[in-house]
PDB file of C-alpha atoms in Angstrom:
ATOM      1  CA  GLY A   1    -103.468 -91.022  87.977  1.00 77.00           C
ATOM      2  CA  ASN A   2    -101.411 -88.035  86.974  1.00 82.00           C
ATOM      3  CA  SER A   3    -100.941 -85.328  89.587  1.00 87.00           C
ATOM      4  CA  VAL A   4     -98.480 -82.935  91.153  1.00 92.00           C
ATOM      5  CA  THR A   5     -97.999 -82.027  94.795  1.00 93.00           C
ATOM      6  CA  GLN A   6     -96.211 -78.854  95.737  1.00 93.00           C
ATOM      7  CA  MET A   7     -95.313 -77.407  99.087  1.00 86.00           C
ATOM      8  CA  GLU A   8     -97.982 -75.382 100.767  1.00 83.00           C
ATOM      9  CA  GLY A   9     -97.417 -71.713 101.196  1.00 84.00           C
ATOM     10  CA  PRO A  10     -97.296 -69.005 101.841  1.00 93.00           C
ATOM     11  CA  VAL A  11     -93.552 -68.590 101.653  1.00 95.00           C
ATOM     12  CA  THR A  12     -92.106 -65.299 102.898  1.00 97.00           C
ATOM     13  CA  LEU A  13     -88.480 -64.425 102.253  1.00 97.00           C
ATOM     14  CA  SER A  14     -86.235 -61.413 102.507  1.00 97.00           C
ATOM     15  CA  GLU A  15     -84.710 -59.978  99.364  1.00 97.00           C
ATOM     16  CA  GLU A  16     -81.601 -61.875  98.176  1.00 96.00           C
ATOM     17  CA  ALA A  17     -82.571 -65.027 100.094  1.00 97.00           C
ATOM     18  CA  PHE A  18     -82.378 -68.481  98.518  1.00 97.00           C
ATOM     19  CA  LEU A  19     -85.662 -69.930  97.300  1.00 97.00           C
ATOM     20  CA  THR A  20     -86.784 -73.535  97.045  1.00 97.00           C
ATOM     21  CA  ILE A  21     -90.338 -74.580  96.269  1.00 97.00           C
ATOM     22  CA  ASN A  22     -90.759 -78.345  96.325  1.00 97.00           C
ATOM     23  CA  CYS A  23     -92.770 -80.208  93.721  1.00 97.00           C
ATOM     24  CA  THR A  24     -93.250 -83.955  93.348  1.00 96.00           C
ATOM     25  CA  TYR A  25     -95.313 -85.738  90.762  1.00 95.00           C
ATOM     26  CA  THR A  26     -97.156 -88.948  90.072  1.00 93.00           C
ATOM     27  CA  ALA A  27     -97.495 -90.019  86.480  1.00 89.00           C
ATOM     28  CA  THR A  28     -97.661 -92.939  84.142  1.00 82.00           C
ATOM     29  CA  GLY A  29     -95.036 -92.868  81.466  1.00 81.00           C
ATOM     30  CA  TYR A  30     -92.733 -89.916  80.957  1.00 85.00           C
ATOM     31  CA  PRO A  31     -94.473 -86.590  81.416  1.00 91.00           C
ATOM     32  CA  SER A  32     -93.157 -83.134  80.672  1.00 91.00           C
ATOM     33  CA  LEU A  33     -92.823 -80.899  83.733  1.00 94.00           C
ATOM     34  CA  PHE A  34     -93.387 -77.167  84.074  1.00 94.00           C
ATOM     35  CA  TRP A  35     -93.357 -74.212  86.397  1.00 96.00           C
ATOM     36  CA  TYR A  36     -95.846 -71.431  85.776  1.00 94.00           C
ATOM     37  CA  VAL A  37     -95.927 -68.078  87.584  1.00 95.00           C
ATOM     38  CA  GLN A  38     -98.924 -65.879  88.292  1.00 91.00           C
ATOM     39  CA  TYR A  39     -98.203 -62.265  89.163  1.00 91.00           C
ATOM     40  CA  PRO A  40    -100.875 -60.328  91.065  1.00 86.00           C
ATOM     41  CA  GLY A  41    -103.918 -59.641  88.922  1.00 81.00           C
ATOM     42  CA  GLU A  42    -102.579 -61.519  85.903  1.00 83.00           C
ATOM     43  CA  GLY A  43    -102.942 -64.884  84.219  1.00 85.00           C
ATOM     44  CA  LEU A  44    -100.373 -67.652  84.439  1.00 89.00           C
ATOM     45  CA  GLN A  45     -97.158 -67.446  82.440  1.00 90.00           C
ATOM     46  CA  LEU A  46     -94.839 -70.297  81.592  1.00 91.00           C
ATOM     47  CA  LEU A  47     -91.648 -69.849  83.623  1.00 96.00           C
ATOM     48  CA  LEU A  48     -89.642 -72.925  82.627  1.00 96.00           C
ATOM     49  CA  LYS A  49     -90.018 -76.513  81.547  1.00 94.00           C
ATOM     50  CA  ALA A  50     -88.212 -79.834  81.195  1.00 95.00           C
ATOM     51  CA  THR A  51     -89.288 -82.607  78.910  1.00 91.00           C
ATOM     52  CA  LYS A  52     -87.139 -85.568  79.969  1.00 91.00           C
ATOM     53  CA  ALA A  53     -85.224 -86.936  82.931  1.00 93.00           C
ATOM     54  CA  ASP A  54     -82.166 -84.941  84.037  1.00 95.00           C
ATOM     55  CA  ASP A  55     -83.165 -81.935  81.926  1.00 95.00           C
ATOM     56  CA  LYS A  56     -82.775 -78.599  83.665  1.00 97.00           C
ATOM     57  CA  GLY A  57     -85.201 -75.812  82.845  1.00 96.00           C
ATOM     58  CA  SER A  58     -84.094 -72.257  83.578  1.00 97.00           C
ATOM     59  CA  ASN A  59     -85.409 -68.728  83.124  1.00 96.00           C
ATOM     60  CA  LYS A  60     -85.030 -65.370  84.894  1.00 95.00           C
ATOM     61  CA  GLY A  61     -82.609 -66.895  87.418  1.00 97.00           C
ATOM     62  CA  PHE A  62     -85.001 -69.724  88.312  1.00 98.00           C
ATOM     63  CA  GLU A  63     -84.006 -73.351  87.777  1.00 98.00           C
ATOM     64  CA  ALA A  64     -85.608 -76.755  88.141  1.00 98.00           C
ATOM     65  CA  THR A  65     -84.206 -80.207  87.345  1.00 98.00           C
ATOM     66  CA  TYR A  66     -86.335 -83.147  86.247  1.00 97.00           C
ATOM     67  CA  ARG A  67     -85.464 -85.941  88.713  1.00 96.00           C
ATOM     68  CA  LYS A  68     -87.029 -89.207  87.682  1.00 93.00           C
ATOM     69  CA  GLU A  69     -85.546 -91.180  90.579  1.00 93.00           C
ATOM     70  CA  THR A  70     -87.213 -88.937  93.141  1.00 95.00           C
ATOM     71  CA  THR A  71     -90.152 -87.889  90.890  1.00 95.00           C
ATOM     72  CA  SER A  72     -89.390 -84.276  91.700  1.00 97.00           C
ATOM     73  CA  PHE A  73     -89.069 -80.930  89.949  1.00 97.00           C
ATOM     74  CA  HIS A  74     -88.130 -78.465  92.685  1.00 98.00           C
ATOM     75  CA  LEU A  75     -87.947 -74.775  91.795  1.00 98.00           C
ATOM     76  CA  GLU A  76     -84.892 -72.834  92.980  1.00 98.00           C
ATOM     77  CA  LYS A  77     -83.511 -69.331  92.759  1.00 98.00           C
ATOM     78  CA  GLY A  78     -80.298 -68.170  94.339  1.00 97.00           C
ATOM     79  CA  SER A  79     -81.316 -64.620  95.188  1.00 96.00           C
ATOM     80  CA  VAL A  80     -84.943 -63.545  95.101  1.00 97.00           C
ATOM     81  CA  GLN A  81     -86.163 -60.038  94.444  1.00 97.00           C
ATOM     82  CA  VAL A  82     -89.295 -58.206  95.524  1.00 97.00           C
ATOM     83  CA  SER A  83     -90.521 -58.474  91.928  1.00 96.00           C
ATOM     84  CA  ASP A  84     -90.535 -62.287  92.243  1.00 97.00           C
ATOM     85  CA  SER A  85     -93.519 -62.082  94.591  1.00 97.00           C
ATOM     86  CA  ALA A  86     -96.182 -64.182  92.896  1.00 96.00           C
ATOM     87  CA  VAL A  87     -97.932 -67.536  92.993  1.00 93.00           C
ATOM     88  CA  TYR A  88     -95.927 -70.409  91.495  1.00 96.00           C
ATOM     89  CA  PHE A  89     -97.566 -73.477  89.996  1.00 94.00           C
ATOM     90  CA  CYS A  90     -95.897 -76.784  89.271  1.00 95.00           C
ATOM     91  CA  ALA A  91     -97.536 -78.699  86.419  1.00 92.00           C
ATOM     92  CA  LEU A  92     -97.154 -81.839  84.367  1.00 90.00           C
ATOM     93  CA  SER A  93     -98.325 -82.939  80.964  1.00 86.00           C
ATOM     94  CA  PRO A  94     -98.538 -86.695  80.522  1.00 79.00           C
ATOM     95  CA  ASN A  95     -99.511 -86.420  76.869  1.00 72.00           C
ATOM     96  CA  ASN A  96    -100.384 -83.857  74.260  1.00 61.00           C
ATOM     97  CA  ASN A  97    -103.938 -83.324  75.432  1.00 62.00           C
ATOM     98  CA  ASP A  98    -103.724 -82.731  79.156  1.00 74.00           C
ATOM     99  CA  MET A  99    -102.068 -80.500  81.733  1.00 81.00           C
ATOM    100  CA  ARG A 100    -102.271 -80.982  85.499  1.00 85.00           C
ATOM    101  CA  PHE A 101    -101.450 -78.123  87.844  1.00 88.00           C
ATOM    102  CA  GLY A 102    -100.446 -78.217  91.490  1.00 90.00           C
ATOM    103  CA  ALA A 103    -102.257 -76.143  94.081  1.00 88.00           C
ATOM    104  CA  GLY A 104     -99.893 -73.193  93.793  1.00 91.00           C
ATOM    105  CA  THR A 105     -97.432 -71.681  96.296  1.00 94.00           C
ATOM    106  CA  ARG A 106     -97.621 -68.004  97.138  1.00 94.00           C
ATOM    107  CA  LEU A 107     -94.226 -66.323  97.498  1.00 96.00           C
ATOM    108  CA  THR A 108     -93.824 -62.939  99.149  1.00 96.00           C
ATOM    109  CA  VAL A 109     -90.423 -61.273  99.065  1.00 97.00           C
ATOM    110  CA  LYS A 110     -89.864 -58.408 101.495  1.00 96.00           C
ATOM    111  CA  PRO A 111     -87.280 -55.667 100.952  1.00 94.00           C
TER     112      PRO A 111
ATOM    113  CA  ASP B   1    -101.658 -56.501  71.132  1.00 61.00           C
ATOM    114  CA  THR B   2    -103.340 -58.741  73.671  1.00 66.00           C
ATOM    115  CA  ALA B   3    -102.723 -62.406  72.895  1.00 87.00           C
ATOM    116  CA  VAL B   4    -105.558 -63.929  74.935  1.00 93.00           C
ATOM    117  CA  SER B   5    -108.368 -61.651  76.040  1.00 93.00           C
ATOM    118  CA  GLN B   6    -111.403 -62.279  78.193  1.00 95.00           C
ATOM    119  CA  THR B   7    -114.522 -60.275  78.862  1.00 95.00           C
ATOM    120  CA  PRO B   8    -115.741 -59.229  81.275  1.00 96.00           C
ATOM    121  CA  LYS B   9    -112.926 -58.827  83.777  1.00 93.00           C
ATOM    122  CA  TYR B  10    -115.368 -58.754  86.687  1.00 95.00           C
ATOM    123  CA  LEU B  11    -118.836 -60.229  86.866  1.00 96.00           C
ATOM    124  CA  VAL B  12    -121.161 -59.927  89.844  1.00 97.00           C
ATOM    125  CA  THR B  13    -124.518 -61.649  89.601  1.00 97.00           C
ATOM    126  CA  GLN B  14    -127.194 -63.335  91.649  1.00 97.00           C
ATOM    127  CA  MET B  15    -127.864 -67.010  92.171  1.00 97.00           C
ATOM    128  CA  GLY B  16    -130.004 -68.567  89.503  1.00 97.00           C
ATOM    129  CA  ASN B  17    -128.922 -66.232  86.723  1.00 97.00           C
ATOM    130  CA  ASP B  18    -127.348 -67.310  83.432  1.00 97.00           C
ATOM    131  CA  LYS B  19    -124.122 -65.639  82.338  1.00 97.00           C
ATOM    132  CA  SER B  20    -121.441 -65.942  79.672  1.00 97.00           C
ATOM    133  CA  ILE B  21    -117.731 -65.220  79.629  1.00 97.00           C
ATOM    134  CA  LYS B  22    -116.018 -64.605  76.304  1.00 97.00           C
ATOM    135  CA  CYS B  23    -112.504 -65.505  75.272  1.00 97.00           C
ATOM    136  CA  GLU B  24    -110.573 -64.637  72.148  1.00 96.00           C
ATOM    137  CA  GLN B  25    -107.027 -65.452  71.092  1.00 95.00           C
ATOM    138  CA  ASN B  26    -105.097 -63.896  68.216  1.00 94.00           C
ATOM    139  CA  LEU B  27    -102.174 -66.331  68.305  1.00 91.00           C
ATOM    140  CA  GLY B  28    -103.509 -68.736  65.712  1.00 91.00           C
ATOM    141  CA  HIS B  29    -103.471 -71.582  68.226  1.00 90.00           C
ATOM    142  CA  ASP B  30    -105.438 -74.746  67.632  1.00 88.00           C
ATOM    143  CA  THR B  31    -106.385 -75.478  71.243  1.00 89.00           C
ATOM    144  CA  MET B  32    -108.194 -73.376  73.835  1.00 92.00           C
ATOM    145  CA  TYR B  33    -108.979 -74.110  77.479  1.00 92.00           C
ATOM    146  CA  TRP B  34    -111.087 -72.975  80.389  1.00 93.00           C
ATOM    147  CA  TYR B  35    -109.773 -73.211  83.951  1.00 92.00           C
ATOM    148  CA  LYS B  36    -111.384 -72.449  87.290  1.00 92.00           C
ATOM    149  CA  GLN B  37    -109.251 -71.031  90.086  1.00 88.00           C
ATOM    150  CA  ASP B  38    -110.776 -71.101  93.546  1.00 83.00           C
ATOM    151  CA  SER B  39    -110.082 -68.822  96.481  1.00 79.00           C
ATOM    152  CA  LYS B  40    -107.127 -70.951  97.538  1.00 75.00           C
ATOM    153  CA  LYS B  41    -105.545 -70.497  94.094  1.00 74.00           C
ATOM    154  CA  PHE B  42    -106.120 -74.131  93.134  1.00 78.00           C
ATOM    155  CA  LEU B  43    -106.338 -74.299  89.346  1.00 83.00           C
ATOM    156  CA  LYS B  44    -108.589 -76.896  87.748  1.00 86.00           C
ATOM    157  CA  ILE B  45    -109.045 -77.514  84.059  1.00 87.00           C
ATOM    158  CA  MET B  46    -112.656 -77.498  82.939  1.00 90.00           C
ATOM    159  CA  PHE B  47    -112.623 -77.809  79.168  1.00 89.00           C
ATOM    160  CA  SER B  48    -110.296 -78.031  76.241  1.00 88.00           C
ATOM    161  CA  TYR B  49    -111.202 -77.437  72.607  1.00 89.00           C
ATOM    162  CA  ASN B  50    -109.028 -78.425  69.678  1.00 85.00           C
ATOM    163  CA  ASN B  51    -110.154 -77.132  66.313  1.00 75.00           C
ATOM    164  CA  LYS B  52    -113.659 -76.642  67.713  1.00 70.00           C
ATOM    165  CA  GLU B  53    -113.885 -80.168  69.088  1.00 81.00           C
ATOM    166  CA  LEU B  54    -114.120 -80.905  72.800  1.00 84.00           C
ATOM    167  CA  ILE B  55    -111.210 -83.100  73.831  1.00 75.00           C
ATOM    168  CA  ILE B  56    -111.279 -82.773  77.607  1.00 72.00           C
ATOM    169  CA  ASN B  57    -114.363 -82.434  79.714  1.00 74.00           C
ATOM    170  CA  GLU B  58    -113.473 -82.763  83.368  1.00 72.00           C
ATOM    171  CA  THR B  59    -116.233 -83.554  85.824  1.00 80.00           C
ATOM    172  CA  VAL B  60    -117.881 -80.177  85.812  1.00 88.00           C
ATOM    173  CA  PRO B  61    -121.642 -79.708  86.172  1.00 90.00           C
ATOM    174  CA  ASN B  62    -123.572 -79.648  82.933  1.00 90.00           C
ATOM    175  CA  ARG B  63    -124.674 -76.124  83.851  1.00 94.00           C
ATOM    176  CA  PHE B  64    -121.345 -75.139  82.313  1.00 94.00           C
ATOM    177  CA  SER B  65    -121.263 -75.281  78.541  1.00 92.00           C
ATOM    178  CA  PRO B  66    -118.354 -74.183  76.367  1.00 92.00           C
ATOM    179  CA  LYS B  67    -119.115 -72.849  72.925  1.00 91.00           C
ATOM    180  CA  SER B  68    -116.545 -72.339  70.201  1.00 90.00           C
ATOM    181  CA  PRO B  69    -117.878 -70.470  67.157  1.00 89.00           C
ATOM    182  CA  ASP B  70    -114.434 -70.606  65.540  1.00 89.00           C
ATOM    183  CA  LYS B  71    -110.848 -71.497  66.329  1.00 88.00           C
ATOM    184  CA  ALA B  72    -110.095 -68.104  67.841  1.00 93.00           C
ATOM    185  CA  HIS B  73    -112.988 -68.029  70.299  1.00 94.00           C
ATOM    186  CA  LEU B  74    -114.070 -70.192  73.209  1.00 94.00           C
ATOM    187  CA  ASN B  75    -116.933 -68.845  75.280  1.00 95.00           C
ATOM    188  CA  LEU B  76    -118.165 -70.243  78.579  1.00 96.00           C
ATOM    189  CA  HIS B  77    -121.863 -70.179  79.330  1.00 96.00           C
ATOM    190  CA  ILE B  78    -123.091 -70.894  82.838  1.00 96.00           C
ATOM    191  CA  ASN B  79    -126.731 -71.638  83.648  1.00 96.00           C
ATOM    192  CA  SER B  80    -128.435 -71.348  87.031  1.00 97.00           C
ATOM    193  CA  LEU B  81    -125.432 -69.876  88.808  1.00 97.00           C
ATOM    194  CA  GLU B  82    -124.688 -71.105  92.338  1.00 96.00           C
ATOM    195  CA  LEU B  83    -122.665 -69.599  95.182  1.00 96.00           C
ATOM    196  CA  GLY B  84    -119.979 -72.233  94.668  1.00 93.00           C
ATOM    197  CA  ASP B  85    -119.388 -71.007  91.141  1.00 95.00           C
ATOM    198  CA  SER B  86    -117.684 -67.911  92.542  1.00 96.00           C
ATOM    199  CA  ALA B  87    -114.081 -68.085  91.365  1.00 95.00           C
ATOM    200  CA  VAL B  88    -111.662 -66.677  88.833  1.00 93.00           C
ATOM    201  CA  TYR B  89    -112.065 -68.260  85.415  1.00 96.00           C
ATOM    202  CA  PHE B  90    -109.084 -68.311  83.096  1.00 94.00           C
ATOM    203  CA  CYS B  91    -109.066 -68.893  79.398  1.00 95.00           C
ATOM    204  CA  ALA B  92    -105.889 -70.187  77.764  1.00 93.00           C
ATOM    205  CA  SER B  93    -104.698 -71.201  74.338  1.00 92.00           C
ATOM    206  CA  SER B  94    -101.822 -73.231  72.980  1.00 89.00           C
ATOM    207  CA  GLN B  95    -100.398 -74.729  69.874  1.00 84.00           C
ATOM    208  CA  ARG B  96     -98.728 -77.354  72.019  1.00 71.00           C
ATOM    209  CA  VAL B  97    -100.215 -78.323  75.356  1.00 64.00           C
ATOM    210  CA  ASP B  98     -97.062 -77.456  77.241  1.00 66.00           C
ATOM    211  CA  GLU B  99     -96.936 -73.804  76.251  1.00 80.00           C
ATOM    212  CA  GLN B 100    -100.249 -72.383  77.259  1.00 87.00           C
ATOM    213  CA  TYR B 101    -100.925 -68.670  77.122  1.00 89.00           C
ATOM    214  CA  PHE B 102    -103.393 -67.462  79.697  1.00 91.00           C
ATOM    215  CA  GLY B 103    -105.844 -64.615  79.630  1.00 92.00           C
ATOM    216  CA  PRO B 104    -106.090 -62.123  82.507  1.00 90.00           C
ATOM    217  CA  GLY B 105    -108.998 -63.946  84.141  1.00 92.00           C
ATOM    218  CA  THR B 106    -112.623 -63.172  84.895  1.00 95.00           C
ATOM    219  CA  ARG B 107    -113.555 -62.829  88.543  1.00 95.00           C
ATOM    220  CA  LEU B 108    -117.084 -64.164  88.983  1.00 96.00           C
ATOM    221  CA  THR B 109    -118.934 -63.386  92.200  1.00 96.00           C
ATOM    222  CA  VAL B 110    -122.306 -65.001  92.792  1.00 97.00           C
ATOM    223  CA  THR B 111    -124.393 -63.442  95.544  1.00 96.00           C
TER     224      THR B 111
END
């Protein structure tokens, strides 16, 4: 089946630290991959996406590269800020009618 | 202007009651969704409606019934509420499945 597995949290970092949140997927065919972010008390927002192998999605200093050989889509940011504290969801869409989310990883950034 | 809105924001009710959550989107999207997020932040799709037709119905109890009076609205009715129904319910809409816009969520507490 189609699913994503992301690293369990919570993740706690100091401001300006490097962030990696791992995400691997299982899918038939060639899915599109996404990262969504949920700030406290809000709904999910699309952070970035990649639709084919070797594509790199980027937004707000976050990046993720679609790696077909390792079936991964790890989220990275070079220098996190307190305002990045949120829950991050990896997701995949195997077709135009479905979206599968990972379990979410809570990130807390301390000043 | 709010793109995807849900009412109520909080809902506290007793076991056995019937309740509804309303969702409206003003984005002109063709597809709307309902998700359930449990206490561990795991997000699970429940329903998807495209032009008022159900296109995904994950294995949710038939006590949950989505109702779409028109393309801009997708309401969720829940019969005979149970303790395990306590969660945050998110409505979302999209024109394409990969760019979903989420509402702020409805926190349902069943006592």
